[in-house]
XYZ file of C-alpha atoms in Angstrom:
537
model
C 0.000 0.000 0.000
C 1.208 3.510 -0.791
C 2.202 5.958 1.919
C -0.831 8.223 2.136
C -0.882 11.781 3.490
C -3.149 11.936 5.398
C -3.042 8.285 6.448
C -6.852 8.187 6.788
C -9.459 10.590 5.491
C -11.476 12.245 8.265
C -15.134 11.252 8.411
C -16.126 14.877 7.760
C -14.389 14.817 4.367
C -15.931 11.469 3.399
C -19.349 12.829 4.298
C -18.941 15.977 2.177
C -20.765 15.451 -1.135
C -18.629 17.857 -3.137
C -15.541 15.817 -2.266
C -17.052 12.485 -3.335
C -14.973 12.327 -6.537
C -11.746 13.049 -4.651
C -12.588 10.391 -2.054
C -13.015 7.754 -4.813
C -9.637 8.663 -6.263
C -8.001 8.625 -2.803
C -9.330 5.128 -2.124
C -8.260 3.881 -5.553
C -4.721 5.228 -5.123
C -4.431 3.789 -1.625
C -5.580 0.339 -2.784
C -3.652 0.093 -6.053
C -0.281 1.773 -5.551
C 2.550 -0.192 -3.984
C 4.708 0.724 -0.994
C 7.247 2.627 -3.126
C 4.641 5.284 -3.930
C 3.795 8.326 -1.799
C 0.494 10.178 -2.250
C -0.323 13.641 -0.883
C -3.981 14.649 -0.864
C -5.203 18.257 -0.952
C -1.955 20.223 -0.764
C -2.468 24.018 -0.807
C 0.279 26.354 -1.995
C 1.008 30.080 -2.111
C 3.052 31.577 -4.931
C 3.761 34.863 -6.665
C 2.865 36.309 -10.041
C 5.632 37.847 -12.201
C 4.664 41.239 -10.746
C 5.059 40.039 -7.157
C 1.380 39.633 -6.317
C 0.328 36.631 -4.278
C -1.467 33.743 -5.953
C -2.758 30.633 -4.249
C -3.853 27.234 -5.374
C -4.255 23.624 -4.357
C -3.084 20.321 -5.767
C -5.782 17.694 -5.334
C -3.181 14.918 -5.442
C 0.598 14.785 -5.664
C 1.776 11.250 -6.517
C 5.525 10.613 -6.115
C 7.852 7.673 -6.842
C 11.663 7.625 -6.448
C 12.141 6.205 -9.996
C 9.098 7.355 -11.997
C 8.913 10.980 -10.767
C 6.050 13.202 -9.547
C 2.534 13.569 -10.993
C 0.220 16.448 -10.054
C -3.434 15.441 -10.422
C -6.565 17.588 -10.531
C -9.905 15.816 -9.934
C -13.265 17.067 -11.207
C -16.496 15.161 -10.537
C -19.765 15.198 -12.460
C -20.421 15.534 -16.201
C -17.786 17.891 -17.646
C -18.374 20.503 -20.364
C -15.948 22.913 -21.982
C -17.184 25.903 -24.046
C -14.237 27.308 -26.052
C -16.262 30.317 -27.174
C -16.457 31.523 -23.591
C -13.446 29.583 -22.327
C -15.718 28.166 -19.663
C -15.604 24.810 -17.869
C -18.700 23.454 -16.103
C -19.600 20.373 -14.082
C -23.151 18.979 -13.854
C -23.875 16.978 -10.701
C -26.238 14.008 -10.296
C -29.113 16.390 -9.527
C -28.690 18.178 -12.860
C -27.266 21.319 -11.287
C -24.496 22.970 -13.290
C -21.464 24.451 -11.539
C -18.840 26.627 -13.113
C -15.376 25.196 -12.403
C -11.820 26.312 -12.977
C -9.806 25.001 -15.901
C -8.552 21.673 -14.477
C -5.615 21.455 -16.896
C -4.328 24.885 -15.845
C -4.917 24.085 -12.166
C -2.814 20.929 -12.387
C -0.066 22.710 -14.358
C -0.004 25.704 -12.000
C 0.372 23.375 -9.016
C 3.199 21.559 -10.770
C 5.216 24.691 -11.483
C 4.522 26.327 -8.120
C 5.446 23.265 -6.066
C 8.453 22.430 -8.245
C 9.803 25.897 -7.520
C 9.214 25.431 -3.799
C 10.793 21.960 -3.863
C 13.913 23.338 -5.537
C 14.184 25.891 -2.715
C 14.039 23.192 -0.019
C 17.223 22.417 1.839
C 18.611 19.073 0.674
C 16.751 18.971 -2.648
C 18.873 16.755 -4.927
C 20.679 18.166 -7.939
C 19.346 17.176 -11.329
C 16.416 17.519 -13.716
C 13.474 15.486 -12.484
C 10.205 14.325 -14.034
C 7.395 16.615 -12.797
C 4.192 16.146 -14.814
C 0.484 16.764 -14.453
C -2.823 15.102 -15.296
C -6.591 15.299 -14.762
C -9.045 12.668 -13.518
C -12.770 12.812 -14.364
C -14.136 9.928 -12.218
C -17.750 10.440 -13.389
C -16.985 10.652 -17.119
C -16.962 7.537 -19.348
C -14.229 8.725 -21.712
C -12.450 11.719 -23.237
C -12.568 10.713 -26.914
C -10.231 13.371 -28.287
C -7.735 16.049 -27.429
C -9.094 19.027 -25.479
C -7.056 21.754 -27.124
C -3.284 21.979 -27.576
C -2.676 21.887 -23.777
C -5.011 18.914 -23.224
C -3.997 15.824 -25.210
C -6.166 12.747 -24.670
C -3.498 10.936 -22.582
C -3.582 13.750 -20.024
C -6.936 12.474 -18.761
C -8.142 9.481 -16.763
C -11.847 8.671 -16.561
C -14.206 6.247 -14.820
C -13.018 3.251 -16.781
C -9.412 3.978 -15.695
C -10.170 4.025 -11.941
C -9.633 0.288 -11.590
C -6.199 0.564 -13.195
C -4.926 3.972 -12.110
C -1.389 2.641 -11.738
C -1.202 2.046 -15.488
C -2.379 5.591 -16.270
C 0.002 7.160 -13.724
C 3.003 5.215 -14.992
C 2.042 6.143 -18.561
C 1.892 9.836 -17.596
C 5.335 9.536 -16.053
C 6.924 7.614 -18.906
C 9.278 8.843 -21.594
C 12.065 11.366 -21.431
C 15.530 11.067 -19.927
C 15.031 12.940 -16.648
C 16.990 11.962 -13.535
C 15.472 9.639 -10.952
C 14.194 11.568 -7.936
C 15.450 8.883 -5.558
C 14.319 8.102 -2.004
C 16.037 11.221 -0.672
C 14.130 13.417 -3.106
C 10.826 11.875 -1.971
C 11.818 12.518 1.648
C 12.477 16.195 0.896
C 9.125 16.350 -0.908
C 7.472 14.873 2.204
C 9.154 17.558 4.280
C 7.703 20.206 1.971
C 4.168 18.823 1.647
C 3.616 16.973 4.943
C 5.829 18.717 7.459
C 4.565 18.324 11.030
C 4.216 21.679 12.762
C 3.964 22.343 16.459
C 3.669 26.029 17.332
C 4.041 26.783 21.001
C 1.518 29.124 22.558
C 3.163 30.558 25.675
C 1.196 30.112 28.850
C 1.478 33.847 29.411
C -0.856 34.426 26.437
C -3.731 32.257 27.659
C -3.250 33.410 31.249
C -3.378 37.031 30.080
C -6.726 36.287 28.430
C -7.964 34.641 31.640
C -6.666 37.529 33.717
C -8.355 40.068 31.460
C -11.647 38.234 31.974
C -11.096 38.321 35.732
C -10.267 42.028 35.631
C -13.600 42.748 33.963
C -15.435 40.723 36.624
C -13.970 42.270 39.774
C -15.502 45.773 39.432
C -18.916 44.111 39.152
C -18.810 43.750 42.939
C -18.846 47.537 43.299
C -22.634 47.561 43.038
C -22.613 46.089 46.556
C -21.026 49.311 47.822
C -23.945 51.228 46.353
C -26.319 48.933 48.226
C -24.925 49.782 51.668
C -23.482 53.266 51.114
C -25.988 54.688 53.594
C -25.282 52.024 56.243
C -22.777 53.073 58.856
C -21.874 49.699 60.306
C -21.580 46.583 58.108
C -19.617 43.318 58.110
C -18.943 42.031 54.585
C -18.090 38.321 54.385
C -16.911 36.129 51.528
C -14.588 33.271 50.711
C -11.194 33.571 49.048
C -11.451 35.239 45.657
C -14.650 37.171 46.276
C -12.800 40.483 46.058
C -12.956 41.571 49.703
C -9.716 43.557 49.563
C -10.669 45.200 46.268
C -14.009 46.198 47.763
C -12.401 47.388 50.980
C -10.079 49.655 48.994
C -12.881 51.078 46.860
C -15.052 51.499 49.969
C -12.314 53.474 51.722
C -11.698 55.568 48.627
C -15.369 56.535 48.399
C -15.603 57.334 52.111
C -12.546 59.579 51.895
C -13.885 61.279 48.765
C -17.085 62.099 50.645
C -15.062 64.199 53.093
C -14.656 61.680 55.926
C -11.316 61.213 57.626
C -10.846 57.550 56.753
C -8.611 54.792 58.112
C -8.061 51.428 56.420
C -6.331 48.972 58.720
C -5.221 45.349 58.436
C -2.851 42.981 60.192
C -0.234 42.348 57.479
C 2.522 44.851 56.699
C 2.843 43.435 53.170
C -0.883 43.846 52.542
C -0.746 47.382 53.924
C 2.038 48.274 51.465
C -0.055 46.908 48.597
C -3.107 48.894 49.681
C -1.039 52.095 49.962
C 0.003 51.584 46.351
C -3.618 50.996 45.267
C -4.938 54.002 47.217
C -2.160 56.470 46.592
C -3.408 60.079 46.508
C -6.828 58.980 47.835
C -6.477 60.664 51.225
C -7.082 57.328 53.011
C -4.775 56.628 55.954
C -3.471 53.054 55.695
C -1.727 51.368 58.605
C -1.378 47.977 60.184
C -3.046 47.916 63.565
C 0.348 47.595 65.296
C 1.738 50.670 63.481
C -1.468 52.536 64.255
C -1.108 51.747 67.969
C 2.462 53.008 68.027
C 1.529 56.262 66.290
C -1.558 56.955 68.383
C 0.310 56.043 71.554
C 3.071 58.476 70.691
C 0.712 61.307 69.698
C -1.368 60.884 72.846
C 1.586 60.499 75.189
C 0.550 56.985 76.226
C 3.845 55.718 74.779
C 7.177 57.448 75.161
C 10.030 57.517 72.662
C 7.936 55.823 69.958
C 8.252 52.570 71.888
C 6.722 49.590 70.115
C 4.159 47.967 72.431
C 4.079 44.216 72.945
C 1.497 42.387 70.844
C -0.880 41.825 73.734
C -0.647 45.537 74.648
C -1.577 46.881 71.197
C -5.399 47.052 71.711
C -4.938 48.618 75.149
C -2.595 51.292 73.754
C -5.137 52.230 71.054
C -8.016 52.348 73.534
C -6.048 54.413 76.094
C -4.837 56.791 73.387
C -8.404 57.472 72.264
C -9.486 57.970 75.893
C -6.732 60.580 76.287
C -7.181 62.155 72.882
C -10.748 61.588 71.533
C -9.874 63.784 68.559
C -7.651 60.982 67.250
C -10.738 58.915 66.339
C -11.912 58.664 62.726
C -15.024 59.481 60.755
C -14.710 56.122 58.942
C -12.778 52.937 59.670
C -12.456 50.091 57.133
C -10.967 46.814 58.348
C -9.589 44.255 55.907
C -8.992 40.595 56.886
C -11.118 41.326 59.944
C -11.219 37.649 60.981
C -7.573 37.946 62.092
C -8.299 40.459 64.865
C -8.855 39.274 68.432
C -11.971 40.193 70.464
C -9.833 42.574 72.548
C -8.687 44.314 69.385
C -12.284 44.804 68.285
C -13.022 46.818 71.395
C -10.296 49.244 70.286
C -11.453 49.195 66.636
C -14.972 50.073 67.728
C -13.551 53.007 69.687
C -11.653 54.229 66.610
C -14.949 54.823 64.790
C -16.517 57.122 67.399
C -15.543 60.593 66.251
C -19.189 61.500 65.636
C -22.635 59.951 65.649
C -22.317 59.430 61.901
C -18.971 57.599 62.068
C -18.650 54.536 59.831
C -17.236 51.084 60.615
C -17.010 48.606 57.716
C -15.360 45.209 58.256
C -14.372 42.693 55.583
C -13.785 39.114 56.702
C -13.456 35.556 55.376
C -16.550 33.395 55.599
C -14.662 30.078 55.836
C -16.266 28.612 58.949
C -13.934 25.642 58.826
C -11.005 27.891 59.704
C -12.488 30.886 61.452
C -15.679 29.525 62.923
C -18.985 31.330 62.816
C -17.956 35.000 63.173
C -21.365 36.464 62.557
C -22.337 36.461 66.230
C -19.047 38.176 67.038
C -19.823 41.059 64.695
C -23.437 41.164 65.872
C -22.042 42.341 69.201
C -20.884 45.496 67.442
C -24.176 45.937 65.588
C -22.528 45.296 62.223
C -25.111 44.448 59.571
C -24.060 41.266 57.671
C -23.455 41.471 53.910
C -22.433 38.273 52.094
C -20.376 37.935 48.893
C -21.143 34.774 46.945
C -19.127 35.065 43.709
C -15.462 34.219 43.214
C -14.253 36.841 40.767
C -10.498 36.521 41.268
C -9.559 32.921 40.453
C -10.064 30.704 37.449
C -12.507 27.864 37.981
C -9.719 25.296 38.262
C -7.976 27.251 41.027
C -11.295 27.871 42.774
C -11.986 24.132 42.773
C -8.606 23.441 44.402
C -9.342 25.888 47.242
C -12.845 24.601 47.940
C -11.510 21.449 49.580
C -10.510 23.703 52.463
C -13.670 25.814 52.545
C -16.863 25.340 54.514
C -19.347 28.153 54.508
C -21.950 29.827 52.326
C -21.791 28.517 48.756
C -19.475 30.307 46.337
C -19.861 30.421 42.562
C -16.749 30.778 40.383
C -17.534 33.310 37.644
C -14.038 33.362 36.138
C -12.839 31.444 33.055
C -11.984 27.744 33.324
C -8.268 28.474 33.048
C -5.303 26.111 32.978
C -5.345 23.004 35.122
C -3.526 23.277 38.440
C -0.054 21.808 38.022
C 0.903 19.357 40.786
C 4.589 18.379 41.013
C 5.728 15.548 43.279
C 9.137 16.486 44.644
C 11.261 15.043 47.409
C 12.145 17.448 50.212
C 15.788 17.610 49.113
C 14.790 18.514 45.546
C 12.043 21.012 46.313
C 14.237 24.082 45.852
C 15.408 22.778 42.475
C 11.774 22.137 41.454
C 10.870 25.732 42.310
C 13.839 27.105 40.399
C 13.098 24.958 37.338
C 9.421 25.954 37.312
C 10.187 29.665 37.669
C 12.755 29.449 34.890
C 10.278 27.559 32.671
C 7.574 30.178 33.193
C 10.003 33.000 32.480
C 11.919 31.571 29.511
C 9.531 29.126 27.818
C 6.122 30.571 28.707
C 7.120 34.268 28.396
C 5.772 35.152 31.849
C 6.973 38.432 33.323
C 8.821 37.894 36.625
C 6.682 40.517 38.347
C 3.643 38.321 37.604
C 5.154 35.407 39.558
C 5.043 34.824 43.315
C 6.873 31.959 45.010
C 5.185 31.114 48.317
C 6.184 28.787 51.136
C 4.953 28.184 54.698
C 8.322 29.076 56.221
C 10.943 31.687 55.386
C 13.987 29.391 55.417
C 13.462 27.788 52.014
C 12.707 31.198 50.496
C 15.940 32.643 51.856
C 17.887 29.789 50.253
C 16.066 30.361 46.952
C 16.339 34.145 46.872
C 19.752 34.442 45.220
C 19.433 31.709 42.550
C 15.854 32.718 41.693
C 16.646 36.367 41.257
C 19.931 35.682 39.465
C 18.449 33.201 37.014
C 14.967 34.655 36.589
C 14.609 38.308 37.566
C 14.687 40.580 40.579
C 11.024 41.478 40.040
C 9.845 38.046 41.166
C 8.095 37.948 44.577
C 9.134 35.573 47.356
C 6.904 35.494 50.416
C 5.678 33.328 53.212
C 2.044 32.334 52.887
C 1.124 34.220 56.069
C 2.612 37.490 54.797
C 0.901 37.102 51.416
C -2.561 36.953 52.913
C -4.937 39.271 51.056
C -2.513 39.542 48.110
C -2.461 37.821 44.730
C -0.415 37.251 41.572
C -1.279 35.972 38.127
C 1.141 33.044 38.599
C 1.903 31.378 41.935
C 4.438 28.646 42.646
C 3.550 27.122 46.018
C 6.229 25.118 47.823
C 4.089 22.685 49.766
C 6.506 21.695 52.518
C 5.332 19.279 55.179
C 4.495 22.092 57.584
C 1.746 23.240 55.204
C -0.354 20.200 56.102
C -0.209 21.147 59.792
C -2.268 24.323 59.279
C -5.352 24.029 57.011
C -5.768 27.809 57.091
C -2.347 28.178 55.466
C -3.264 25.735 52.692
C -6.530 27.591 52.065
C -4.757 30.936 51.789
C -1.867 29.567 49.714
C -3.968 27.825 47.080
C -6.176 30.867 46.523
C -3.431 33.443 45.849
C -3.063 32.655 42.110
C -5.431 34.368 39.703
C -4.711 32.466 36.478
C -2.124 29.706 37.023
C -1.134 27.689 40.081
C 1.803 25.313 40.422
C 2.132 23.280 43.618
C 5.351 21.369 44.303
C 5.922 19.191 47.347
C 6.363 15.684 48.738
C 3.916 13.149 47.301
C 2.015 12.710 50.569
C 1.504 16.469 50.984
C 0.332 16.811 47.368
C -2.070 13.910 47.942
C -3.420 15.607 51.089
C -3.947 18.901 49.247
C -5.732 17.227 46.338
C -7.904 14.838 48.343
C -8.551 16.807 51.556
């Protein structure tokens, strides 16, 4: 059997009525030609006219043999008519419908010359003058009784009665002359020209950028919630990871400040506070961690001397005492992000911060994951905070959302983002985990065209990050982020590489936070048992 390109005809082509004639010829060639023959079906080409304009065409069949040469075949089904007065070719199908068709002789000849020129330009094309000829098959015509003009001698055509012996017609078309044999190497080069496999890499950064753009258009849709409670002074907004709590908190604070209120936005993480300052630059909102706030208020009120940093357990007391000494230090509006991280004692001080006037505002944003934080609603009820619930994940792709939901128990969340790439899970021994992180970061940067500033490498503990800092930044880029999971709470990146060390499985809250930090692509590397726990928890 001949080598056929393609090896099998797709069902869609066999089912297409206008290709019925070509399918019959394909099957006849496949059945009749021996293993030394190579047949290419439906080969398009692009060439140039003498003036440099582009011209395109298609060879229905290219039939090649190392000794006989190459035959370019055009196939036309139906009853064929040629009108020399109008230089018009037509085909009439079985239903009696006439179709105007191109000159099949010229089509076959054009393909021959165009592809011969391209073959001669191929690297490795053998030297010599080879037999390149053309012919036409009319599989629904009984016979062509005479020449069809000076460019169409009778032997140029095969008809229905030739289909059972196509080999004889092909060999006859390739007989005569003293051209050189193409040889097996020439057929191989022809295969490279007409059936070259192509694999074009689409960098992950492209698809992730599309996913991220979709996410970016979703996030502002939450802003309508701010309109719903803009006249409510005291609210507690809850939602799972990805529901846009920090984005809403920032926009909430911006609007409160723009309305003329002296506004504070506070959180527990210094890294999150730095991010919020960048987001809210020039907004007039004061942004501080609660510990930094306590030190400043304590110093301004005289409760602390020499800017002394209070111990952690003293922070709420310092804030409360400072406000008792200097009531003017209170705010018109206080917005709290990651409110679930604050202790009950801290909330007494937070409540006091929002007491500058009867119209003072207190808005808290907290995670609704009851599995990790318990039922916080009753806690906020004590401060008469009206509950508002977010139910849509607008930050993560659906695949990342699914990975986080194993660690979530609370009000149902719906992932509105795109499906996104599958989460990549890499089993890595402890001793090879740093190498796995370095290899993945390098792959994203060099192969997938990801910008280093779009990548965050997270780990439960700082030690492994410190060991990775120099090689990562030397081999990838200084713009890449390295952070512990705890310090990255409330933050996000388009790409996250999570180093799932064994300590991650000790704290479900850490796993929940870590898995939800990636917007578009998440890679998790760690020992097999930790990966299994994360995937099956």
